[in-house]
mmCIF file of N, CA and C in Angstrom:
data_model
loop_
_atom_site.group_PDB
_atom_site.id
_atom_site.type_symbol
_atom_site.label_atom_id
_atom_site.label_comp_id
_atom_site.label_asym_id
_atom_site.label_seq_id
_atom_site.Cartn_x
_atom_site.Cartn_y
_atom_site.Cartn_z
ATOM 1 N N UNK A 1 -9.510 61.933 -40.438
ATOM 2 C CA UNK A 1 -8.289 61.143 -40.508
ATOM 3 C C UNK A 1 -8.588 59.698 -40.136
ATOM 4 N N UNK A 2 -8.092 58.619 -40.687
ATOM 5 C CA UNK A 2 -8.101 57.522 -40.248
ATOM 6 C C UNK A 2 -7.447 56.926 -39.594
ATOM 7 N N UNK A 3 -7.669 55.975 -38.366
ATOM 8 C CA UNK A 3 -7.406 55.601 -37.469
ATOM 9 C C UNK A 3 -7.117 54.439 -37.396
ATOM 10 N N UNK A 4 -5.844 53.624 -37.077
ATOM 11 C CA UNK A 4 -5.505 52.127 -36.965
ATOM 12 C C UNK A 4 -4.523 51.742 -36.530
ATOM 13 N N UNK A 5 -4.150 50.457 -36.006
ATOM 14 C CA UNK A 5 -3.049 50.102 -35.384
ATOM 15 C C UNK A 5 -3.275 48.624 -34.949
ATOM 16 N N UNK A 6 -2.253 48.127 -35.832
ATOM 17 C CA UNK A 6 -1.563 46.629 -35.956
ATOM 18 C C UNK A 6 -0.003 46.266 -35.719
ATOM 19 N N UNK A 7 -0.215 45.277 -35.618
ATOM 20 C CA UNK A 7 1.566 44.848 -35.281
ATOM 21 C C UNK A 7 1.510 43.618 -36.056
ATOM 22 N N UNK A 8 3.038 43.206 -36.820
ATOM 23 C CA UNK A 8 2.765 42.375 -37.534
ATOM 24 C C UNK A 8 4.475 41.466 -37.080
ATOM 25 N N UNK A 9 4.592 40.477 -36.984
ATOM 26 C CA UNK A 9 6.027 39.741 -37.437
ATOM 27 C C UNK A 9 6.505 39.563 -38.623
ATOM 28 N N UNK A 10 7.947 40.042 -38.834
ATOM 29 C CA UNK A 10 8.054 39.456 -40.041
ATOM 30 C C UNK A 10 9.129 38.770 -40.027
ATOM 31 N N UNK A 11 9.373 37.650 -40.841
ATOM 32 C CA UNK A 11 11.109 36.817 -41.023
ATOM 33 C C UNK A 11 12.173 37.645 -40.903
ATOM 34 N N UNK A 12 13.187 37.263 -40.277
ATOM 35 C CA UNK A 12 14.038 38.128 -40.454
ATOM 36 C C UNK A 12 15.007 37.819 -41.759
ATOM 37 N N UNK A 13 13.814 38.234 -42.505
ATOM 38 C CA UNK A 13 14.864 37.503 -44.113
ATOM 39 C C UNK A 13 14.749 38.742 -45.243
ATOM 40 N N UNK A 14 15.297 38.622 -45.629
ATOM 41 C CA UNK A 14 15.795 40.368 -46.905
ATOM 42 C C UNK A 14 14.631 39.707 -48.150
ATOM 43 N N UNK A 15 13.706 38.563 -48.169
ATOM 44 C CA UNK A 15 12.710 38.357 -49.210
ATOM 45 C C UNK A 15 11.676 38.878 -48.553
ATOM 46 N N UNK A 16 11.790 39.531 -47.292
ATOM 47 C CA UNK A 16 10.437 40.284 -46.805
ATOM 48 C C UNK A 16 10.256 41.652 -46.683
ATOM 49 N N UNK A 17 11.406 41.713 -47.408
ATOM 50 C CA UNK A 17 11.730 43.439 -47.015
ATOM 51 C C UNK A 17 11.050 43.835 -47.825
ATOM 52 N N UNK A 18 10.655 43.852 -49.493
ATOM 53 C CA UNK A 18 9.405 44.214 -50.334
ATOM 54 C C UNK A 18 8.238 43.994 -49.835
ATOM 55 N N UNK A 19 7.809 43.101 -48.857
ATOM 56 C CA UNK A 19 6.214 43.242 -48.767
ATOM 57 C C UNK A 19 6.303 44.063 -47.788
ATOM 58 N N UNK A 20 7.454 44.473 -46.559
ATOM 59 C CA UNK A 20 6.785 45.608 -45.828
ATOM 60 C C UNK A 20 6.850 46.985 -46.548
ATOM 61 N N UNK A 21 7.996 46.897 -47.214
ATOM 62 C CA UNK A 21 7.560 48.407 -48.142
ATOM 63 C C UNK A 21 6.289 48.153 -48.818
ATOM 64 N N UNK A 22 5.859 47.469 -48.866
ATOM 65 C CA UNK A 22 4.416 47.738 -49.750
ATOM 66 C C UNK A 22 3.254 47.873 -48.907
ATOM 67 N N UNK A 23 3.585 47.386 -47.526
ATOM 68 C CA UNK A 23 2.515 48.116 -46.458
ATOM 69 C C UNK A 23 2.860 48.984 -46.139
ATOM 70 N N UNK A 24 4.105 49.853 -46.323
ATOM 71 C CA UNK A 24 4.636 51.242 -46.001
ATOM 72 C C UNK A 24 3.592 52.143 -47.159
ATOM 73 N N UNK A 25 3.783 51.579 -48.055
ATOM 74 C CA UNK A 25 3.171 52.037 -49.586
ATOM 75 C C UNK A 25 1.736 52.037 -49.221
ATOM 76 N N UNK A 26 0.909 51.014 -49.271
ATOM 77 C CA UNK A 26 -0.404 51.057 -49.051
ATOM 78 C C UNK A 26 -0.823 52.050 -47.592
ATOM 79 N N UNK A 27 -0.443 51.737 -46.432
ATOM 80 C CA UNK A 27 -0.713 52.101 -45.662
ATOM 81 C C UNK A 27 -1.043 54.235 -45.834
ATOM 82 N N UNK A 28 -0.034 54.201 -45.912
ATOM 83 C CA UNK A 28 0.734 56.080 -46.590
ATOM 84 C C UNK A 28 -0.808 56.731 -47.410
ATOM 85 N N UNK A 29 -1.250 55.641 -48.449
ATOM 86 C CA UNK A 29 -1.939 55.868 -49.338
ATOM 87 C C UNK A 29 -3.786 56.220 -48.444
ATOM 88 N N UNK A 30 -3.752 54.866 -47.650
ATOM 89 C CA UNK A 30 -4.895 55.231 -47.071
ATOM 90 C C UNK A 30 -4.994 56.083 -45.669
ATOM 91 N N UNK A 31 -4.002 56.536 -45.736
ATOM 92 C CA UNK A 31 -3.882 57.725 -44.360
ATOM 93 C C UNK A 31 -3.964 59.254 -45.608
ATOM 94 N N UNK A 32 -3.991 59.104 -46.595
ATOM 95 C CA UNK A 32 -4.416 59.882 -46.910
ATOM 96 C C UNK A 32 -3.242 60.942 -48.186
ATOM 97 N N UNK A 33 -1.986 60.116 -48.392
ATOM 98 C CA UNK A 33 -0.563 60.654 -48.556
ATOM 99 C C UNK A 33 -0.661 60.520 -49.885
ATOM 100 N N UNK A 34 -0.157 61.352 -50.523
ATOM 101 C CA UNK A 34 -0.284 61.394 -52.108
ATOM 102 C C UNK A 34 0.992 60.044 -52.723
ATOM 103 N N UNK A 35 1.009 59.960 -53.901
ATOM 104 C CA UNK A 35 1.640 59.321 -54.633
ATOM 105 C C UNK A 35 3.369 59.049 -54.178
ATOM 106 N N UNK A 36 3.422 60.421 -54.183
ATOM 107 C CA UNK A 36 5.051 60.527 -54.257
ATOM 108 C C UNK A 36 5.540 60.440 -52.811
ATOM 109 N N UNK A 37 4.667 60.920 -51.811
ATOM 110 C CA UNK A 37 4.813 61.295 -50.233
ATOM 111 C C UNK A 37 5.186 59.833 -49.597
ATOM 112 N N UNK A 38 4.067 58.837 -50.334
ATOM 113 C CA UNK A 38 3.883 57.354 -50.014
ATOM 114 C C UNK A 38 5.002 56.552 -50.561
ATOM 115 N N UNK A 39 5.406 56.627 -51.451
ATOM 116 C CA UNK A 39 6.477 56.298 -52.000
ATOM 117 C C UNK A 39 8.140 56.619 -50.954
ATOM 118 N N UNK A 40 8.061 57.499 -51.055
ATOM 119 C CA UNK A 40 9.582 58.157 -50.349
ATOM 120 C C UNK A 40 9.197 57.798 -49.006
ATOM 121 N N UNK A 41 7.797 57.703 -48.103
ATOM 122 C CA UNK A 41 7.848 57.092 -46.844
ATOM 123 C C UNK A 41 8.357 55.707 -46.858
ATOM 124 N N UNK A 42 7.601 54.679 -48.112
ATOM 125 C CA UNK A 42 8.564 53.379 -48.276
ATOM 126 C C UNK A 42 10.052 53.501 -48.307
ATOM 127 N N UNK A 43 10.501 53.777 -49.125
ATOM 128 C CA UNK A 43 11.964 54.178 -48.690
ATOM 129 C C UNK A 43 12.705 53.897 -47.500
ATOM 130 N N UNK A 44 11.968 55.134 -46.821
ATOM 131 C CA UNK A 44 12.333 55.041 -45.400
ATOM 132 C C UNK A 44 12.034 53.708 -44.515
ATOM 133 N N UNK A 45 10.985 53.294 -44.816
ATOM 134 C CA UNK A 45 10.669 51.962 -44.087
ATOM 135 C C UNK A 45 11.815 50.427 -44.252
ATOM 136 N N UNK A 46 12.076 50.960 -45.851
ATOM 137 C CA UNK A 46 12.620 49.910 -46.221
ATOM 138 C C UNK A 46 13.878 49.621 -45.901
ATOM 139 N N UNK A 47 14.643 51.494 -45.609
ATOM 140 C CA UNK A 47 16.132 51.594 -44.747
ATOM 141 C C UNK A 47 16.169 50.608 -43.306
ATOM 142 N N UNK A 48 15.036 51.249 -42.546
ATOM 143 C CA UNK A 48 14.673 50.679 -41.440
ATOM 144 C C UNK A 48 14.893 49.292 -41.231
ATOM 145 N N UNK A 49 14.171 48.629 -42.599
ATOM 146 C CA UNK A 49 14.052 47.198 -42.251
ATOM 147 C C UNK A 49 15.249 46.708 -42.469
ATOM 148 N N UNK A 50 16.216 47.360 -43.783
ATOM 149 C CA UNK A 50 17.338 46.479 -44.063
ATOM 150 C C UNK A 50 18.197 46.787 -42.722
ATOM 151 N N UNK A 51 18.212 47.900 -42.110
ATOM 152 C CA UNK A 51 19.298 48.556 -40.619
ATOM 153 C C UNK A 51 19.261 47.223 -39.733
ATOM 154 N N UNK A 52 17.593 46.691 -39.727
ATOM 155 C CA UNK A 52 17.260 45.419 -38.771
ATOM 156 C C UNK A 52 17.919 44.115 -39.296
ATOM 157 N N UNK A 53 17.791 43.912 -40.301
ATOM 158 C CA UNK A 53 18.604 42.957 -41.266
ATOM 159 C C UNK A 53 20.124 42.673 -40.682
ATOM 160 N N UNK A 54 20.819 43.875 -41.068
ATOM 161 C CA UNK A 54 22.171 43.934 -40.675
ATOM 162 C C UNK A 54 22.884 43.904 -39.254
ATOM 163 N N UNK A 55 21.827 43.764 -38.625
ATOM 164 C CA UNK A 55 22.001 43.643 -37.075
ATOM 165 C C UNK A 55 21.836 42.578 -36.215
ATOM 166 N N UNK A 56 22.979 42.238 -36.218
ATOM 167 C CA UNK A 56 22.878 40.416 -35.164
ATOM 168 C C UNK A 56 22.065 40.436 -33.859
ATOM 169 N N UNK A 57 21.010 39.229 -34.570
ATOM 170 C CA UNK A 57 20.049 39.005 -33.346
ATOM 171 C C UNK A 57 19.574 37.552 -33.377
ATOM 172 N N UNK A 58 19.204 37.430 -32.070
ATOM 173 C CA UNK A 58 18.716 35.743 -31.905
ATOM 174 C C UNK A 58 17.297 35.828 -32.323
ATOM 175 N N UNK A 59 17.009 37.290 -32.309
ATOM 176 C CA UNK A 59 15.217 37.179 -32.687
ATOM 177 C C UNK A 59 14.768 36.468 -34.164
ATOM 178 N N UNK A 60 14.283 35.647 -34.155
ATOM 179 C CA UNK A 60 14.126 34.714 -35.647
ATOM 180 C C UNK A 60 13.138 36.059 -36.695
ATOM 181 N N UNK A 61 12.357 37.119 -35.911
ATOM 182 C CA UNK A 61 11.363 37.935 -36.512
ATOM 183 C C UNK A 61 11.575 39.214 -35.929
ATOM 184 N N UNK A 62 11.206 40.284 -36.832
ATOM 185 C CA UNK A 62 11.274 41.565 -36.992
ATOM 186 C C UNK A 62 9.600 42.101 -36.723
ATOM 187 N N UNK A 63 9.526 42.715 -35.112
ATOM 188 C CA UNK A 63 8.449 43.459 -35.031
ATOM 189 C C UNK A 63 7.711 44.751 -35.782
ATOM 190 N N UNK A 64 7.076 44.569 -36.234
ATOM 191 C CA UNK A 64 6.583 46.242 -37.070
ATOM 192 C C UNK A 64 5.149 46.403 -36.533
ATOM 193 N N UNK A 65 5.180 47.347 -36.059
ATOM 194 C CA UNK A 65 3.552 48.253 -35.519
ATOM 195 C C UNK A 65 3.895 49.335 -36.518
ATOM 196 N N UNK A 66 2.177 48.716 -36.982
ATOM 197 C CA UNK A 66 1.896 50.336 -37.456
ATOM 198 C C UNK A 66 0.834 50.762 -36.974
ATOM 199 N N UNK A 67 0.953 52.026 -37.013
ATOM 200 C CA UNK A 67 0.069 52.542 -36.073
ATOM 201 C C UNK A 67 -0.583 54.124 -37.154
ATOM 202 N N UNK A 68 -1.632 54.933 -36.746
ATOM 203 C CA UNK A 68 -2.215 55.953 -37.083
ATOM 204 C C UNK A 68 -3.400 56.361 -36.242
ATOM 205 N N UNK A 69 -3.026 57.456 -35.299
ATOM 206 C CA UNK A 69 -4.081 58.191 -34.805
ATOM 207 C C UNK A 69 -4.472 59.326 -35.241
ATOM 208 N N UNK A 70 -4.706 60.720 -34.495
ATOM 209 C CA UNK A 70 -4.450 62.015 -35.212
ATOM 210 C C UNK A 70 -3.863 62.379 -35.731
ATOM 211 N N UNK A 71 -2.015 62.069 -35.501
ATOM 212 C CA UNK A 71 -1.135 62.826 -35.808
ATOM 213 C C UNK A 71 -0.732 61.835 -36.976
ATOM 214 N N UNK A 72 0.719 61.491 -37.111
ATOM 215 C CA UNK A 72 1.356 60.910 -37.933
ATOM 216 C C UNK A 72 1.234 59.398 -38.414
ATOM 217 N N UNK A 73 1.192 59.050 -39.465
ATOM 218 C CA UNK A 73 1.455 57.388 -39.710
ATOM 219 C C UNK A 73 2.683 57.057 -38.993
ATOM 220 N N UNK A 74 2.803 55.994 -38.141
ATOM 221 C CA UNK A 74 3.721 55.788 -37.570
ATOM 222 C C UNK A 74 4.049 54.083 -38.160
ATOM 223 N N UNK A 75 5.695 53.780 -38.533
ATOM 224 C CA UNK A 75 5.879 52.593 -38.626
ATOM 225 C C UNK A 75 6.792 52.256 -37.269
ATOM 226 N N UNK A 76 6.767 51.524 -36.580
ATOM 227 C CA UNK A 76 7.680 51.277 -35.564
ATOM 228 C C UNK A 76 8.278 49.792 -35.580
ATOM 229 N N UNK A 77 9.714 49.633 -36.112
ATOM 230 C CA UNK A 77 10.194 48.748 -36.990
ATOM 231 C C UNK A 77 11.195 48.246 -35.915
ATOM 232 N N UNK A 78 11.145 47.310 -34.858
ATOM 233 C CA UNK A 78 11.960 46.699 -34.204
ATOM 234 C C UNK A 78 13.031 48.237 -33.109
ATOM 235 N N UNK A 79 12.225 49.164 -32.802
ATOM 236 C CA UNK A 79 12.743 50.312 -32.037
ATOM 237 C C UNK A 79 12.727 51.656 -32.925
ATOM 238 N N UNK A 80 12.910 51.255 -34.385
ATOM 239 C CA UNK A 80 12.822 52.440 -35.011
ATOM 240 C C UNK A 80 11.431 53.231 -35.462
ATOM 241 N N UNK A 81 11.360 54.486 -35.575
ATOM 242 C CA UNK A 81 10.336 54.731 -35.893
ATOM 243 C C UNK A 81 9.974 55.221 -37.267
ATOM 244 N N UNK A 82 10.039 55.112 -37.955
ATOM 245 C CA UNK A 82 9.239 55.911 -39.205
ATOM 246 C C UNK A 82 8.452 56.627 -39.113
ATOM 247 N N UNK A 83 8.277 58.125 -39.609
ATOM 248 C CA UNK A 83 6.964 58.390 -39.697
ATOM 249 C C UNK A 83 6.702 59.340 -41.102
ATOM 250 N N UNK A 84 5.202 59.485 -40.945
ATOM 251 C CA UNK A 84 4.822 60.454 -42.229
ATOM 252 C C UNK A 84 3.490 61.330 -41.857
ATOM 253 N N UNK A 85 3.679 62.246 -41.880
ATOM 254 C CA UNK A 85 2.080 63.148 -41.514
ATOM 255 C C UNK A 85 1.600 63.400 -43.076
ATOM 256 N N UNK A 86 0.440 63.087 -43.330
ATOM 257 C CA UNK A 86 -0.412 63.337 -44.549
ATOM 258 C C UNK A 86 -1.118 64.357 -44.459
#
């Protein structure tokens, strides 16, 4: 299994919400998650991010760790978590 863990900022702007689904997407892919698994985990990421969107904050940026040890791909999106086991 592969192993990693980054944290990234992002704008808190709805033109960034496609590039983190696409590290939801990529990420999924190299943990090992088939086509469709990786896909529907974006999804979920992307709920996540818009939930953060819609939620009044002074924070100018949206924290996302992602993370992967043994167990699950983990996205952790400003408190929320995502996850996906491959």
């Amino acid at each position: 299994a592969s192993t990693f863990a980054f944290t990234i900022s992002v704008p808190r702007d709805p033109q960034f919400v496609s590039m983190v689904r696409g590290l939801a997407v990529q990420a999924a892919r190299y943990a090992a998650c088939g086509n469709a698994e990786a896909e529907t985990f974006a999804v979920f990421v992307e709920a996540a991010v818009h939930a953060c969107l819609r939620e009044a904050s002074l924070n100018a940026s949206i924290s996302v760790v992602v993370r992967r040890d043994a167990g699950p791909l983990e996205f952790l999106i400003d408190g929320r978590t995502v996850a996906v086991e491959p």
